[in-house]
Amino acid sequence: MSSRQTVVVLDYGSQYTQLIARRIRECHVYCEIHPGTIPLCQLRTIPPAAIVMSGGPQSVYGASSPKSDPGLFDLGVPVLGICYGEQLMAEQLGGRVESSPDREYGPAKLEVLEPTGVLSAFNQGEELSVWMSHGDRLTGLPPGFRVIGRSGNAPLAAIAHSDRRLYGIQFHPEVAHTPRGAEIIRAFLFDVAELAPSWTPSSFVEEAVAAIKRRVGSDERVVCGLSGGVDSSVAAVLCHRALGDRLACIFVDNGVLREGERQSVERMMRQSFRLDLRVVDARERFLRELSGVTDPEQKRKIIGRVFIEVFDEAAAEIDNAKYLVQGTLYPDVIESVSVKGPSAVIKSHHNVGGLPERMKLALIEPLRELFKDEVRQAGEAMGMPHHVLWRHPFPGPGLAIRCLGEVTEPRLAVLRQADAIVTEEVAAAGLYEALWQAFAVLLPVRSVGVMGDDRTYEETCVIRAVHSSDGMTSDWARLPYELLARMSSRIINEVRGINRVTYDISSKPPATIEWE
């Protein structure tokens, strides 16, 4: 059992809840996000070393607003309430919250009245730039609390009960618009809660390896579906540290991979990490099933179904396989417990998540505590190559959803060449790691062109490059014109089948990152 200290972030529906968790993790302190309505008995089992109550869009007096068990304030651990969290804390402890005459959204100045607790890093009378986002405000202090900071629109913008280590702030310290917000979070973690900055990539690797060893029996084997992406690669190397040759990795070549993908995965996993890698060449099978199919949702479902069939057949050849490794990350876990409810399904996603029920394998999810950047840090701690850890995300259906229209081997060959040129040029410009994704899309749209003295009638390539932190939203990248010109020139001159190149300047939303 891990002896780590855990900060619990209670989620009341704030758009910034994950950001709070990330700021705490950046301080090398482990934290988990749970619904604000978590029962007290369940909260005790964690148990929390400190609690942060997030903001939220509702009023504490609303009939449907999320509420916590007031008993959490009697657990004897420090609590920091942020925005709605401050208001809920105050209301449940006997304070008064009212609708503010003027909704406050945007920058404000906080005057430090008493440099103590979460404001201990500042001087009395100092003014801090902070970010407000609230319609209600605290107008009456709970018994035992005092004011330690105020703003023009929120006289009780920061409150404290030092003896009980309870603090509330009306503003958001986790956002970049509160420039010194990190100092407030650090003061809560280290000065108030007296926690140690012990959550490091190396400590995670050690704990995860030990947990896998405890779970998997000495005669049991584990199967890993390896895609070559960051998450599955890190998960595989982590499990290999724990299990050695009792881990079997299966890589399915589905015929819609990037240029050199299969060879790269084989070289890294077999030569560098000595993993037991089973490569299944199923290219003909996938392309046969995709023949004549143009609907993107149908493409995804076909690839998902055939992948499960192929993977199932390969896994059946591994004796005494009891577990399946899956690269679930913490944002996936958070989504399942969010107080905001499930998001609308825009498109189905191909994932090995459907395998356990069919194959009767228990799941091992060694990365389910980590954000994407922490996965990369864990990989670095295990000595994995930098270029592997910083690969751009690649969709499960692969090039099939970037090859619009029918998926055929000749069209895939054209797309692979164009995509490789985009990657090469972005990397040569020193922009690869600054982008979330950069790739080529092939459209079944032909246009007339002139090459030399000849008329051409060929397809269109779209270059897509975006900035994002998690893939949930994105903005199109303002690539230099010179870079776009080089990519266009190379694609048209080097790739037979394309005579026109365009650049996608759509953000998500309203568009999606992938075209299908």
Coordinates of C-alpha atoms in Angstrom, one line a residue:
M1 CA 0.0 0.0 0.0
S2 CA 1.3 3.5 -0.9
S3 CA 2.1 5.8 2.0
R4 CA 1.8 8.9 -0.1
Q5 CA 0.0 11.9 1.2
T6 CA -3.1 12.7 -0.9
V7 CA -4.8 16.0 -1.5
V8 CA -8.5 15.6 -2.5
V9 CA -9.9 18.1 -4.9
L10 CA -13.7 18.2 -4.6
D11 CA -15.3 19.0 -7.9
Y12 CA -18.5 21.2 -7.9
G13 CA -18.6 21.6 -11.7
S14 CA -15.9 24.2 -12.3
Q15 CA -14.2 24.4 -15.7
Y16 CA -11.0 24.9 -13.8
T17 CA -11.1 21.7 -11.6
Q18 CA -8.5 19.8 -13.7
L19 CA -6.3 22.9 -13.6
I20 CA -6.4 23.0 -9.8
A21 CA -5.2 19.4 -9.8
R22 CA -2.5 20.1 -12.3
R23 CA -1.2 23.0 -10.2
I24 CA -1.0 20.8 -7.2
R25 CA 0.8 18.1 -9.1
E26 CA 3.3 20.7 -10.4
C27 CA 4.2 21.2 -6.7
H28 CA 5.1 17.5 -6.6
V29 CA 2.2 16.7 -4.3
Y30 CA -0.2 13.9 -5.3
C31 CA -3.9 14.8 -5.6
E32 CA -7.1 13.2 -6.8
I33 CA -10.4 14.7 -8.0
H34 CA -13.6 13.4 -6.6
P35 CA -17.2 14.7 -6.8
G36 CA -18.1 17.3 -4.3
T37 CA -20.9 15.1 -3.2
I38 CA -18.6 12.2 -2.2
P39 CA -20.0 10.5 1.0
L40 CA -17.9 11.3 4.1
C41 CA -17.4 7.6 4.8
Q42 CA -15.8 7.2 1.4
L43 CA -13.7 10.3 1.8
R44 CA -12.3 8.9 5.1
T45 CA -11.0 5.8 3.3
I46 CA -8.7 7.8 1.0
P47 CA -7.8 9.4 3.5
P48 CA -7.1 13.1 2.6
A49 CA -4.1 14.9 3.9
A50 CA -5.8 18.2 2.7
I51 CA -8.9 19.1 0.8
V52 CA -9.5 21.7 -1.9
M53 CA -13.1 22.7 -2.7
S54 CA -13.3 23.8 -6.4
G55 CA -15.4 26.6 -7.9
G56 CA -18.7 25.9 -9.7
P57 CA -21.4 27.6 -11.8
Q58 CA -24.3 27.3 -9.4
S59 CA -25.5 29.2 -6.3
V60 CA -25.1 27.5 -2.9
Y61 CA -28.8 28.2 -2.3
G62 CA -29.9 26.5 -5.5
A63 CA -32.1 23.5 -5.1
S64 CA -29.9 21.4 -7.4
S65 CA -26.5 22.8 -6.4
P66 CA -23.9 20.2 -5.3
K67 CA -23.3 20.0 -1.6
S68 CA -20.7 18.3 0.6
D69 CA -21.2 16.6 3.9
P70 CA -20.4 19.3 6.5
G71 CA -18.6 16.7 8.4
L72 CA -15.6 17.1 6.1
F73 CA -14.7 20.3 8.1
D74 CA -14.3 18.1 11.2
L75 CA -11.8 15.7 9.7
G76 CA -9.0 17.7 11.2
V77 CA -7.3 18.3 7.8
P78 CA -6.7 21.7 6.1
V79 CA -9.4 22.8 3.7
L80 CA -9.1 25.5 1.0
G81 CA -12.4 26.7 -0.6
I82 CA -12.1 28.4 -4.0
C83 CA -14.9 30.6 -5.3
Y84 CA -18.0 28.4 -5.0
G85 CA -16.0 26.3 -2.6
E86 CA -15.5 29.3 -0.3
Q87 CA -19.2 30.2 -0.4
L88 CA -20.2 26.6 0.4
M89 CA -17.8 26.3 3.2
A90 CA -19.0 29.6 4.7
E91 CA -22.7 28.7 4.2
Q92 CA -22.3 25.3 5.8
L93 CA -20.4 26.7 8.8
G94 CA -22.9 29.5 9.6
G95 CA -21.9 32.3 7.3
R96 CA -24.0 34.3 4.8
V97 CA -23.9 34.2 1.0
E98 CA -25.9 36.6 -1.1
S99 CA -26.3 37.5 -4.8
S100 CA -23.8 40.1 -5.7
P101 CA -25.2 43.5 -7.0
D102 CA -22.7 43.2 -9.9
R103 CA -21.5 39.9 -11.3
E104 CA -17.7 40.0 -11.3
Y105 CA -15.9 38.2 -14.1
G106 CA -12.4 39.2 -15.0
P107 CA -9.3 40.9 -13.4
A108 CA -9.5 42.4 -9.9
K109 CA -7.2 43.7 -7.2
L110 CA -7.0 41.9 -3.9
E111 CA -5.7 43.8 -0.9
V112 CA -3.8 41.6 1.6
L113 CA -5.1 42.5 5.1
E114 CA -3.2 39.8 7.0
P115 CA -0.3 37.9 5.5
T116 CA -1.1 34.6 7.0
G117 CA -2.1 31.1 5.9
V118 CA -2.6 31.0 2.1
L119 CA -1.6 34.6 1.9
S120 CA 1.6 34.1 3.9
A121 CA 3.9 34.8 0.9
F122 CA 2.8 38.4 0.7
N123 CA 3.1 41.6 2.7
Q124 CA 0.3 43.4 4.6
G125 CA -1.3 46.0 2.4
E126 CA 0.1 44.5 -0.8
E127 CA -2.2 44.4 -3.9
L128 CA -2.4 41.3 -5.9
S129 CA -3.8 40.9 -9.4
V130 CA -6.4 38.1 -9.3
W131 CA -9.1 36.6 -11.5
M132 CA -12.7 36.7 -10.3
S133 CA -15.6 34.7 -11.7
H134 CA -18.7 34.9 -9.5
G135 CA -22.3 36.1 -9.3
D136 CA -22.7 35.5 -5.5
R137 CA -20.4 36.7 -2.7
L138 CA -19.8 36.1 0.9
T139 CA -21.5 38.8 3.1
G140 CA -21.3 37.3 6.6
L141 CA -18.4 35.4 8.2
P142 CA -18.9 32.0 9.9
P143 CA -18.1 31.9 13.6
G144 CA -14.4 31.9 14.3
F145 CA -13.3 33.2 10.8
R146 CA -11.7 36.5 10.1
V147 CA -11.0 38.5 6.9
I148 CA -7.4 38.3 5.5
G149 CA -8.0 39.8 2.0
R150 CA -10.6 42.0 0.3
S151 CA -11.4 43.4 -3.2
G152 CA -13.6 46.2 -4.3
N153 CA -16.5 44.0 -5.1
A154 CA -15.9 41.3 -2.5
P155 CA -15.1 42.6 1.0
L156 CA -14.7 39.0 2.2
A157 CA -12.5 37.8 -0.7
A158 CA -10.2 35.8 1.5
I159 CA -11.1 34.4 4.9
A160 CA -9.4 32.2 7.5
H161 CA -10.0 30.1 10.6
S162 CA -6.3 29.5 11.5
D163 CA -7.0 27.1 14.4
R164 CA -9.0 24.7 12.2
R165 CA -6.8 25.4 9.2
L166 CA -9.9 26.4 7.1
Y167 CA -9.4 29.0 4.3
G168 CA -11.6 30.4 1.6
I169 CA -10.8 32.7 -1.3
Q170 CA -13.3 34.2 -3.8
F171 CA -10.8 34.3 -6.7
H172 CA -9.1 31.6 -8.8
P173 CA -5.4 31.1 -8.0
E174 CA -5.1 28.2 -10.5
V175 CA -5.5 30.3 -13.6
A176 CA -2.7 32.2 -15.4
H177 CA -4.7 35.4 -14.9
T178 CA -3.8 35.3 -11.2
P179 CA 0.0 35.8 -11.8
R180 CA 1.0 34.8 -8.2
G181 CA -1.6 32.1 -7.7
A182 CA 1.0 29.4 -7.6
E183 CA 2.4 31.0 -4.4
I184 CA -1.1 30.8 -2.8
I185 CA -1.4 27.1 -3.7
R186 CA 2.2 26.4 -2.4
A187 CA 1.4 28.2 0.8
F188 CA -1.6 26.0 1.4
L189 CA 0.2 22.8 0.6
F190 CA 3.5 23.5 2.4
D191 CA 2.8 26.1 5.1
V192 CA -0.7 25.3 6.1
A193 CA -0.9 21.5 5.4
E194 CA 2.8 20.9 5.9
L195 CA 3.0 18.4 3.1
A196 CA 6.2 17.1 1.5
P197 CA 6.9 17.5 -2.3
S198 CA 7.4 13.8 -2.8
W199 CA 5.2 13.1 -5.9
T200 CA 7.9 12.6 -8.6
P201 CA 8.1 10.6 -11.8
S202 CA 10.6 8.3 -10.1
S203 CA 8.4 7.7 -7.1
F204 CA 5.5 7.0 -9.3
V205 CA 7.4 4.4 -11.3
E206 CA 8.6 2.6 -8.1
E207 CA 5.0 2.5 -6.7
A208 CA 3.5 1.4 -10.0
V209 CA 6.0 -1.4 -10.5
A210 CA 5.5 -2.6 -6.9
A211 CA 1.7 -2.6 -7.3
I212 CA 1.8 -4.6 -10.5
K213 CA 4.1 -7.2 -8.9
R214 CA 1.7 -7.6 -6.0
R215 CA -1.3 -8.0 -8.3
V216 CA -0.1 -10.4 -10.9
G217 CA 0.5 -14.0 -9.7
S218 CA 4.0 -15.6 -10.3
D219 CA 2.6 -17.9 -13.0
E220 CA 0.2 -15.5 -14.7
R221 CA 0.9 -13.6 -17.9
V222 CA -0.2 -10.1 -19.0
V223 CA -1.2 -8.9 -22.5
C224 CA -0.6 -5.4 -23.8
G225 CA -2.0 -3.9 -27.0
L226 CA 0.8 -1.8 -28.2
S227 CA 0.1 1.0 -30.7
G228 CA 3.4 2.8 -30.7
G229 CA 1.9 5.9 -29.2
V230 CA 3.1 7.5 -26.0
D231 CA 0.6 6.1 -23.6
S232 CA 0.7 2.4 -24.7
S233 CA 4.5 2.5 -25.0
V234 CA 5.0 3.9 -21.5
A235 CA 2.5 1.4 -20.1
A236 CA 4.3 -1.4 -21.7
V237 CA 7.8 -0.5 -20.5
L238 CA 6.4 0.1 -17.0
C239 CA 4.8 -3.4 -16.9
H240 CA 7.9 -5.0 -18.4
R241 CA 9.9 -3.6 -15.4
A242 CA 7.5 -5.4 -13.1
L243 CA 6.9 -8.6 -15.0
G244 CA 9.8 -9.2 -17.4
D245 CA 9.0 -11.9 -20.0
R246 CA 5.6 -12.5 -18.5
L247 CA 4.4 -9.5 -20.4
A248 CA 3.5 -10.1 -24.1
C249 CA 2.9 -7.2 -26.3
I250 CA 0.7 -7.4 -29.4
F251 CA 1.1 -4.9 -32.3
V252 CA -1.5 -5.1 -35.0
D253 CA -0.4 -3.7 -38.4
N254 CA -3.8 -2.6 -39.7
G255 CA -2.6 -1.2 -42.9
V256 CA -3.5 2.4 -42.0
L257 CA -0.3 3.3 -40.1
R258 CA 2.0 6.2 -40.7
E259 CA 5.2 5.9 -42.7
G260 CA 7.7 3.5 -41.0
E261 CA 5.4 3.1 -37.9
R262 CA 5.7 -0.7 -37.7
Q263 CA 9.5 -0.8 -38.2
S264 CA 9.9 2.0 -35.5
V265 CA 7.9 0.1 -32.9
E266 CA 9.7 -3.2 -33.6
R267 CA 13.1 -1.6 -33.4
M268 CA 12.4 0.3 -30.1
M269 CA 10.5 -2.4 -28.2
R270 CA 12.6 -5.4 -29.3
Q271 CA 16.1 -3.9 -29.5
S272 CA 15.9 -1.1 -26.9
F273 CA 13.6 -2.6 -24.3
R274 CA 13.8 -6.4 -25.0
L275 CA 10.0 -6.8 -24.9
D276 CA 8.2 -9.9 -26.1
L277 CA 6.5 -8.3 -29.1
R278 CA 4.1 -10.2 -31.3
V279 CA 3.5 -8.4 -34.6
V280 CA 0.4 -9.3 -36.5
D281 CA 0.3 -8.4 -40.2
A282 CA -3.4 -7.8 -40.8
R283 CA -3.1 -5.2 -43.6
E284 CA -5.0 -7.2 -46.2
R285 CA -7.8 -8.1 -43.8
F286 CA -8.5 -4.5 -42.7
L287 CA -8.3 -3.1 -46.2
R288 CA -10.6 -5.8 -47.5
E289 CA -13.2 -4.9 -44.9
L290 CA -12.8 -1.2 -45.7
S291 CA -13.3 -1.7 -49.4
G292 CA -16.0 0.6 -50.8
V293 CA -16.6 2.2 -47.4
T294 CA -16.7 6.0 -47.4
D295 CA -18.8 6.9 -44.3
P296 CA -16.4 7.9 -41.4
E297 CA -18.4 6.3 -38.6
Q298 CA -18.6 3.1 -40.5
K299 CA -14.8 3.2 -41.0
R300 CA -14.3 3.6 -37.3
K301 CA -16.7 0.7 -36.4
I302 CA -15.1 -1.7 -38.9
I303 CA -11.6 -0.9 -37.7
G304 CA -12.7 -1.3 -34.1
R305 CA -14.4 -4.7 -34.8
V306 CA -11.6 -6.1 -36.9
F307 CA -9.0 -5.0 -34.4
I308 CA -10.8 -6.8 -31.6
E309 CA -11.0 -10.0 -33.7
V310 CA -7.4 -9.9 -34.7
F311 CA -6.2 -9.0 -31.1
D312 CA -8.4 -11.8 -29.7
E313 CA -6.9 -14.4 -32.0
A314 CA -3.3 -13.3 -31.1
A315 CA -4.0 -13.2 -27.4
A316 CA -5.5 -16.7 -27.4
E317 CA -2.1 -18.0 -28.3
I318 CA -0.6 -16.6 -25.1
D319 CA -0.8 -19.3 -22.3
N320 CA -2.3 -18.3 -19.0
A321 CA -3.0 -14.7 -19.9
K322 CA -5.0 -13.2 -17.1
Y323 CA -4.7 -9.4 -17.6
L324 CA -4.9 -6.8 -20.2
V325 CA -2.8 -3.6 -20.0
Q326 CA -4.7 -0.5 -21.0
G327 CA -3.3 3.1 -21.2
T328 CA -6.1 4.9 -19.5
L329 CA -5.1 8.3 -18.3
Y330 CA -6.4 10.4 -15.4
P331 CA -8.5 12.8 -17.6
D332 CA -10.5 9.6 -18.6
V333 CA -11.0 8.7 -15.0
I334 CA -12.1 12.3 -14.1
E335 CA -14.6 12.4 -16.9
S336 CA -16.4 9.3 -15.4
V337 CA -16.9 11.0 -12.0
S338 CA -17.5 14.6 -13.2
V339 CA -20.4 16.3 -11.6
K340 CA -21.2 17.8 -15.0
G341 CA -22.3 14.5 -16.5
P342 CA -21.3 12.7 -19.7
S343 CA -20.4 14.7 -22.8
A344 CA -22.3 14.3 -26.0
V345 CA -20.7 11.7 -28.3
I346 CA -19.4 13.4 -31.4
K347 CA -17.9 10.3 -32.9
S348 CA -17.0 6.8 -31.7
H349 CA -13.4 6.2 -30.6
H350 CA -11.5 3.0 -31.4
N351 CA -9.9 1.8 -28.2
V352 CA -9.1 -1.6 -26.7
G353 CA -11.7 -0.8 -24.0
G354 CA -14.1 -3.3 -25.5
L355 CA -11.6 -6.2 -25.1
P356 CA -11.9 -7.2 -21.4
E357 CA -15.6 -8.2 -21.5
R358 CA -15.1 -10.3 -24.6
M359 CA -11.8 -11.8 -23.6
K360 CA -12.5 -12.2 -19.9
L361 CA -9.2 -10.5 -18.9
A362 CA -8.9 -8.3 -15.9
L363 CA -7.6 -4.8 -16.5
I364 CA -4.3 -3.3 -15.5
E365 CA -4.2 0.5 -16.0
P366 CA -0.8 1.6 -14.7
L367 CA -1.2 5.2 -15.9
R368 CA -4.7 6.0 -14.6
E369 CA -3.3 8.4 -12.0
L370 CA -1.4 10.5 -14.6
F371 CA -2.0 13.5 -16.8
K372 CA -0.3 13.4 -20.3
D373 CA 2.7 15.4 -19.3
E374 CA 3.2 13.2 -16.3
V375 CA 3.2 10.1 -18.6
R376 CA 6.0 11.7 -20.5
Q377 CA 7.9 12.4 -17.3
A378 CA 7.5 8.8 -16.1
G379 CA 8.8 7.6 -19.5
E380 CA 11.8 9.9 -19.1
A381 CA 12.4 8.5 -15.6
M382 CA 12.6 5.0 -17.2
G383 CA 15.0 6.1 -19.9
M384 CA 12.7 6.1 -22.9
P385 CA 13.7 8.0 -26.0
H386 CA 12.7 11.6 -26.2
H387 CA 11.3 11.3 -29.7
V388 CA 9.0 8.5 -28.6
L389 CA 7.6 10.4 -25.6
W390 CA 6.9 13.5 -27.7
R391 CA 5.2 11.9 -30.6
H392 CA 2.1 13.6 -31.8
P393 CA -1.2 11.8 -30.9
F394 CA -2.4 9.4 -33.7
P395 CA -6.0 8.2 -33.9
G396 CA -6.9 4.5 -33.4
P397 CA -8.4 4.3 -36.9
G398 CA -5.2 5.7 -38.2
L399 CA -4.9 7.1 -41.7
A400 CA -8.4 5.7 -42.6
I401 CA -10.0 8.9 -41.1
R402 CA -7.5 11.2 -42.8
C403 CA -8.0 9.5 -46.2
L404 CA -11.4 10.9 -46.9
G405 CA -13.6 8.8 -49.2
E406 CA -12.7 5.2 -50.0
V407 CA -9.5 3.8 -48.3
T408 CA -7.3 2.0 -50.8
E409 CA -3.7 1.1 -50.8
P410 CA -2.7 3.5 -53.6
R411 CA -4.4 6.4 -51.9
L412 CA -2.8 5.5 -48.5
A413 CA 0.6 5.5 -50.2
V414 CA 0.0 9.0 -51.4
L415 CA -1.2 10.2 -48.0
R416 CA 1.8 8.5 -46.2
Q417 CA 4.3 10.4 -48.4
A418 CA 2.5 13.7 -47.9
D419 CA 2.2 13.2 -44.1
A420 CA 5.9 12.3 -43.8
I421 CA 6.8 15.5 -45.5
V422 CA 4.6 17.6 -43.1
T423 CA 6.3 15.9 -40.1
E424 CA 9.8 16.3 -41.5
E425 CA 9.3 20.0 -42.3
V426 CA 7.7 20.9 -39.0
A427 CA 10.5 19.1 -37.1
A428 CA 13.2 20.9 -39.3
A429 CA 11.6 24.2 -38.4
G430 CA 11.9 23.4 -34.7
L431 CA 8.1 23.4 -34.1
Y432 CA 7.3 19.8 -33.6
E433 CA 7.1 19.8 -29.8
A434 CA 5.3 23.2 -29.8
L435 CA 2.4 21.7 -31.7
W436 CA -0.2 19.2 -30.4
Q437 CA -0.6 17.7 -33.9
A438 CA 0.5 18.3 -37.4
F439 CA -0.5 16.0 -40.3
A440 CA -1.8 15.7 -43.8
V441 CA -5.3 14.8 -45.0
L442 CA -6.2 13.5 -48.4
L443 CA -9.4 14.7 -50.0
P444 CA -11.3 12.9 -52.8
V445 CA -11.5 16.2 -54.6
R446 CA -9.7 16.5 -58.0
S447 CA -8.7 19.7 -59.6
V448 CA -6.9 20.7 -62.7
G449 CA -3.2 21.7 -62.5
V450 CA -0.2 22.3 -64.8
M451 CA 3.1 20.6 -64.3
G452 CA 5.6 21.4 -67.0
D453 CA 3.7 21.5 -70.2
D454 CA 1.3 18.7 -69.0
R455 CA -2.2 19.0 -67.6
T456 CA -2.8 17.2 -64.4
Y457 CA -6.1 16.2 -62.7
E458 CA -5.2 15.0 -59.2
E459 CA -6.4 15.0 -55.6
T460 CA -6.1 17.7 -52.9
C461 CA -4.0 17.6 -49.7
V462 CA -4.9 19.5 -46.6
I463 CA -2.3 20.4 -44.0
R464 CA -3.6 20.4 -40.4
A465 CA -1.6 21.8 -37.5
V466 CA -3.1 22.7 -34.1
H467 CA -2.2 23.9 -30.6
S468 CA -3.9 22.2 -27.6
S469 CA -3.2 21.1 -24.1
D470 CA -5.4 18.0 -23.9
G471 CA -7.1 17.6 -27.3
M472 CA -10.5 18.6 -25.9
T473 CA -10.2 22.0 -27.5
S474 CA -7.7 23.3 -30.0
D475 CA -6.7 26.3 -32.1
W476 CA -5.2 26.2 -35.5
A477 CA -1.4 27.0 -35.5
R478 CA -0.2 30.1 -37.2
L479 CA 2.6 28.4 -39.1
P480 CA 5.1 30.7 -40.9
Y481 CA 4.3 31.3 -44.5
E482 CA 7.8 30.1 -45.5
L483 CA 7.2 26.7 -43.8
L484 CA 3.8 26.3 -45.5
A485 CA 5.4 27.2 -48.8
R486 CA 8.1 24.5 -48.4
M487 CA 5.6 21.8 -47.4
S488 CA 3.3 22.7 -50.3
S489 CA 6.2 22.7 -52.8
R490 CA 7.6 19.4 -51.6
I491 CA 4.2 17.6 -51.5
I492 CA 3.3 18.7 -55.1
N493 CA 6.7 18.0 -56.5
E494 CA 7.5 14.7 -54.7
V495 CA 4.1 13.0 -54.3
R496 CA 2.4 11.7 -57.4
G497 CA -1.3 12.0 -57.1
I498 CA -1.5 15.5 -55.4
N499 CA -1.5 18.8 -57.3
R500 CA -3.1 21.1 -54.8
V501 CA -2.3 21.8 -51.1
T502 CA -4.5 23.8 -48.7
Y503 CA -4.1 24.8 -45.0
D504 CA -6.9 24.2 -42.5
I505 CA -7.6 27.2 -40.3
S506 CA -10.5 25.8 -38.3
S507 CA -10.4 25.5 -34.5
K508 CA -12.1 23.0 -32.2
P509 CA -14.9 23.7 -31.6
P510 CA -16.7 24.1 -34.0
A511 CA -14.5 21.8 -36.1
T512 CA -12.8 18.6 -34.7
I513 CA -9.0 18.1 -34.9
E514 CA -9.4 15.0 -37.2
W515 CA -11.4 15.4 -40.4
E516 CA -13.5 12.2 -39.8

